[in-house]
């Protein structure tokens, strides 16, 4: 039995337990603490050496660039050739392309790049985007045989497409206007802020093979701060904003840049139960209203289907070559044939 001295030290009666059992428990506890300390304490070596990281992308990511396989990209019949995937960055582009089709009749071919299997590292794709990230666009606008214009990075693609096809400045206001500057402000805001949401919060909260409290706390705080930036802007606080969309009442590429990340997040459609974890419903009412307005657009619905390789079959249009493909080529239609 534990001595009366020990009982007095803990200021409460101790249960019957043998000394051996008590010492064993203490030893196990001490061992667990040592293991945790080793897991949580990392001293970087003088020279970093790459080792597979584990997790969903650990076998794909490497510290070198360039092609890993010789393979050309397919080419369709239209001047615009998109090579992408329906991730948030890919959806930005197809949302705009569908808006341009609806307003001006712009057509395009869209081919999927399966980043989970490493298709972004083929020689054809790397020749369009040396950074091996989707989306990437080729524009064949000269005579036959001329080298196409290659455009990569989602923000660059959206601005390029508007400069080429948005004759009415419907989605990007005219050069020299305050409204255009404000749209560009928010385009670049998303480019700078997005990695904290996706590569930071999304990775450590949802994808990482181990849960690290420090990392989750750090990126949760930053994600909620960004959500509050959007909430306050849409609510018209701080002397700016207050319209239906990010730049007044005009729907622009600023909305298309932000919605696939932050709009889909507040809708609860990415990162598992992140919307509950972040207290979206209780905290960001204006952001939720804005997301609903963007979501309701027909071009948004179509854009989210293009190059989607997962989810409900009716929401998957692996390749897009004609507007009629949405009616006849989604996976539910193809499987029923």
XYZ file of C-alpha atoms in Angstrom:
337
model
C 0.000 0.000 0.000
C 1.133 3.588 -0.747
C 2.546 5.212 2.402
C 0.640 7.753 4.473
C 3.323 10.289 3.548
C 2.365 9.919 -0.104
C -1.327 10.192 0.802
C -0.716 13.457 2.656
C 1.380 14.775 -0.237
C -1.515 14.376 -2.654
C -3.940 15.730 -0.039
C -6.455 12.976 -0.829
C -6.906 9.256 -0.083
C -5.136 6.994 -2.553
C -6.813 3.847 -3.861
C -5.434 0.410 -3.071
C -2.633 -0.214 -5.520
C 0.599 -2.143 -5.282
C 3.912 -0.309 -5.339
C 4.897 -2.353 -8.377
C 1.796 -1.283 -10.295
C 2.312 2.349 -9.344
C 5.952 2.323 -10.445
C 5.016 0.592 -13.690
C 2.417 3.271 -14.409
C 4.904 6.040 -13.693
C 7.479 4.396 -15.978
C 4.962 4.049 -18.827
C 3.918 7.680 -18.406
C 7.503 8.881 -18.412
C 8.228 6.797 -21.500
C 5.231 8.263 -23.310
C 6.390 11.785 -22.480
C 9.857 11.025 -23.863
C 8.370 9.645 -27.086
C 6.169 12.713 -27.491
C 9.108 15.010 -26.935
C 11.094 13.197 -29.622
C 8.165 13.409 -32.040
C 7.548 17.090 -31.403
C 11.149 18.265 -31.199
C 12.877 18.529 -34.535
C 16.406 19.825 -34.982
C 17.044 20.578 -38.691
C 20.233 19.020 -40.058
C 22.909 21.231 -41.578
C 21.981 19.921 -45.029
C 18.423 18.841 -45.856
C 17.992 15.493 -47.636
C 14.741 14.659 -49.367
C 12.747 11.729 -47.996
C 9.167 10.754 -48.932
C 6.836 12.655 -46.617
C 3.899 10.294 -46.509
C 0.322 11.434 -46.753
C -1.760 11.952 -49.883
C 0.873 13.824 -51.898
C 4.073 12.534 -50.306
C 4.925 10.136 -53.128
C 4.351 12.763 -55.850
C 6.062 15.887 -54.523
C 9.784 16.177 -55.157
C 12.314 19.005 -54.667
C 13.105 19.212 -58.399
C 11.295 20.655 -61.412
C 11.073 19.562 -65.032
C 9.379 16.699 -66.867
C 9.448 13.134 -65.578
C 7.819 11.589 -68.638
C 7.833 12.348 -72.373
C 4.255 12.800 -73.453
C 2.538 15.428 -75.593
C -0.713 17.136 -74.653
C -3.867 16.382 -76.655
C -5.248 19.149 -78.876
C -8.835 19.864 -79.813
C -10.335 21.988 -82.552
C -10.786 25.308 -80.745
C -8.295 28.144 -80.397
C -8.351 27.865 -76.601
C -6.959 24.663 -75.115
C -7.270 24.302 -71.344
C -5.352 21.635 -69.420
C -6.616 21.594 -65.874
C -8.509 19.882 -63.069
C -11.583 20.919 -61.073
C -9.650 21.924 -57.974
C -10.303 25.465 -56.693
C -7.590 26.940 -58.924
C -8.874 25.097 -61.963
C -12.505 26.059 -61.341
C -11.611 29.762 -61.382
C -10.768 29.469 -65.084
C -13.712 27.324 -66.167
C -16.124 29.644 -64.329
C -14.859 32.528 -66.457
C -14.752 30.511 -69.670
C -18.375 29.524 -69.184
C -19.323 33.161 -68.491
C -17.506 34.184 -71.691
C -19.273 31.433 -73.614
C -22.649 32.544 -72.272
C -22.046 36.224 -73.108
C -19.886 36.110 -76.251
C -20.027 32.543 -77.535
C -16.385 31.795 -76.701
C -15.576 28.101 -77.180
C -12.757 26.001 -75.780
C -11.472 22.464 -75.328
C -10.704 21.316 -71.779
C -8.598 18.255 -70.975
C -8.072 16.873 -67.458
C -4.654 16.804 -65.838
C -4.755 14.158 -63.119
C -2.345 15.637 -60.589
C -2.800 12.597 -58.347
C -1.093 10.413 -60.946
C 1.598 12.947 -61.858
C 0.217 14.070 -65.241
C 1.460 17.600 -64.503
C 5.021 16.345 -64.925
C 4.763 15.253 -68.558
C 6.933 17.046 -71.100
C 3.878 18.489 -72.834
C 2.476 20.062 -69.710
C 5.820 21.352 -68.445
C 6.323 23.114 -71.794
C 3.168 25.126 -71.042
C 3.756 25.613 -67.330
C 7.316 25.017 -66.070
C 5.927 25.101 -62.533
C 3.876 21.918 -63.154
C 0.700 23.320 -61.586
C -2.780 23.463 -63.026
C -4.396 25.327 -64.702
C -2.511 25.941 -67.937
C -3.870 27.434 -71.160
C -2.729 27.406 -74.794
C -4.146 29.995 -77.197
C -3.726 29.270 -80.914
C -4.543 32.658 -82.421
C -2.104 32.950 -85.346
C -1.888 31.107 -88.622
C -1.496 27.335 -88.724
C 1.920 26.303 -87.524
C 2.499 29.366 -85.348
C 3.521 28.707 -81.779
C 0.577 29.252 -79.401
C 0.561 31.663 -76.487
C 0.969 29.752 -73.229
C -0.601 31.191 -70.105
C -0.253 29.779 -66.596
C -1.269 30.791 -63.064
C -5.007 31.232 -62.563
C -4.924 34.998 -62.025
C -2.855 35.532 -65.155
C -5.227 33.350 -67.185
C -8.324 35.238 -66.018
C -6.819 38.626 -66.847
C -5.588 37.325 -70.225
C -8.996 35.936 -71.164
C -10.734 39.180 -70.233
C -8.246 41.262 -72.204
C -8.815 39.038 -75.238
C -12.543 38.338 -75.141
C -14.396 40.556 -72.635
C -15.267 43.307 -75.116
C -17.884 44.884 -72.855
C -15.667 44.873 -69.750
C -18.365 42.822 -68.076
C -15.957 40.838 -65.890
C -12.919 43.149 -65.789
C -13.548 46.909 -65.910
C -11.791 49.080 -68.451
C -8.145 50.077 -68.158
C -7.656 53.290 -66.198
C -10.758 52.944 -64.023
C -10.801 52.735 -60.233
C -13.025 49.688 -60.512
C -10.422 47.787 -62.537
C -7.784 48.573 -59.937
C -10.077 47.294 -57.194
C -10.717 44.063 -59.097
C -6.979 43.551 -59.553
C -6.489 44.274 -55.833
C -8.735 41.354 -54.916
C -7.298 39.063 -57.611
C -3.867 39.489 -56.067
C -5.294 39.296 -52.546
C -6.531 35.800 -53.297
C -3.217 34.796 -54.854
C -1.392 35.887 -51.706
C -3.951 34.681 -49.170
C -4.948 31.360 -50.732
C -1.835 29.351 -49.777
C -2.547 29.997 -46.095
C -6.000 28.478 -46.547
C -5.097 25.562 -48.834
C -1.471 24.687 -48.162
C -1.711 25.803 -44.558
C -5.100 25.193 -42.941
C -6.434 22.653 -45.431
C -3.269 20.596 -45.405
C -2.667 20.425 -41.669
C -6.341 20.178 -40.654
C -7.493 17.681 -43.278
C -4.707 16.050 -45.305
C -1.587 15.774 -43.122
C -0.800 12.234 -41.934
C -0.351 13.548 -38.371
C -2.216 16.306 -36.536
C 0.066 19.058 -35.246
C -1.668 21.419 -32.830
C 0.704 24.323 -33.424
C 0.269 24.160 -37.202
C -3.514 23.786 -37.029
C -3.857 26.636 -34.529
C -1.592 28.921 -36.559
C -3.374 28.421 -39.875
C -6.865 28.323 -38.345
C -6.235 31.756 -36.859
C -5.037 33.113 -40.213
C -7.926 31.516 -42.117
C -10.476 33.047 -39.760
C -8.743 36.418 -40.097
C -9.023 36.156 -43.895
C -12.680 35.183 -43.653
C -13.229 38.246 -41.482
C -11.494 40.426 -44.091
C -14.056 39.219 -46.648
C -16.964 39.481 -44.206
C -16.162 43.070 -43.261
C -15.640 44.080 -46.885
C -18.945 42.590 -48.037
C -20.688 44.215 -45.068
C -19.386 47.639 -46.105
C -17.262 48.168 -43.029
C -13.943 50.040 -42.920
C -15.145 52.579 -45.496
C -15.229 50.223 -48.489
C -17.211 47.430 -50.128
C -20.800 46.728 -49.216
C -22.091 45.619 -52.616
C -23.523 42.341 -53.847
C -20.112 41.232 -55.027
C -16.481 41.940 -54.230
C -16.411 45.113 -56.333
C -19.789 46.755 -55.883
C -22.701 45.215 -57.738
C -20.645 44.036 -60.736
C -19.762 40.368 -60.870
C -16.093 40.200 -61.833
C -13.067 37.957 -61.930
C -12.418 39.021 -58.321
C -15.434 36.915 -57.325
C -14.317 34.072 -59.575
C -10.879 34.043 -57.972
C -12.200 33.991 -54.416
C -15.315 31.789 -54.620
C -13.700 28.398 -55.451
C -11.644 28.679 -52.262
C -13.544 30.754 -49.736
C -17.061 30.411 -51.104
C -16.845 26.628 -51.265
C -15.328 26.643 -47.768
C -18.293 28.516 -46.267
C -20.621 26.146 -48.136
C -18.969 23.289 -46.229
C -17.740 21.467 -49.330
C -14.007 21.209 -48.666
C -11.791 19.941 -45.857
C -14.323 17.647 -44.194
C -16.055 19.320 -41.249
C -13.970 22.502 -41.511
C -17.049 24.748 -41.748
C -18.180 23.607 -38.298
C -14.652 23.826 -36.892
C -14.351 27.415 -38.156
C -17.860 28.379 -36.933
C -18.828 29.638 -40.379
C -22.607 29.879 -39.896
C -22.344 31.785 -36.649
C -19.678 34.241 -37.765
C -19.799 35.162 -41.474
C -23.387 35.892 -42.662
C -22.458 38.332 -45.448
C -19.892 35.919 -46.826
C -22.487 33.146 -46.875
C -24.934 35.403 -48.783
C -22.252 36.341 -51.314
C -21.295 32.684 -51.849
C -24.945 31.824 -52.507
C -25.169 34.531 -55.192
C -22.076 33.240 -56.982
C -23.173 29.620 -56.592
C -26.552 30.393 -58.214
C -25.007 31.491 -61.518
C -25.435 28.976 -64.332
C -21.847 29.450 -65.482
C -20.633 28.609 -61.970
C -22.520 25.313 -62.031
C -21.108 24.418 -65.436
C -17.597 25.574 -64.598
C -17.436 23.385 -61.509
C -18.169 20.267 -63.590
C -15.413 20.716 -66.155
C -12.414 18.376 -65.638
C -13.946 16.983 -62.443
C -12.826 13.368 -61.942
C -14.546 12.670 -58.610
C -17.880 13.102 -56.852
C -21.366 12.520 -58.209
C -21.284 11.202 -61.806
C -23.720 13.937 -62.886
C -21.185 16.551 -61.708
C -18.272 15.083 -63.685
C -17.488 16.323 -67.189
C -14.028 14.882 -67.729
C -13.458 16.636 -71.062
C -15.288 19.629 -72.466
C -15.339 20.357 -76.217
C -18.818 21.749 -76.885
C -21.488 23.441 -74.784
C -23.751 20.456 -75.459
C -21.311 18.196 -73.581
C -22.969 19.219 -70.308
C -26.149 17.531 -71.524
C -24.623 14.407 -73.067
C -21.103 13.734 -71.776
C -21.244 13.838 -67.969
C -20.319 10.526 -66.384
C -23.894 9.603 -65.462
C -24.914 9.945 -69.130
C -21.918 7.974 -70.416
C -22.427 5.140 -67.909
C -26.073 4.767 -68.901
C -25.236 4.275 -72.594
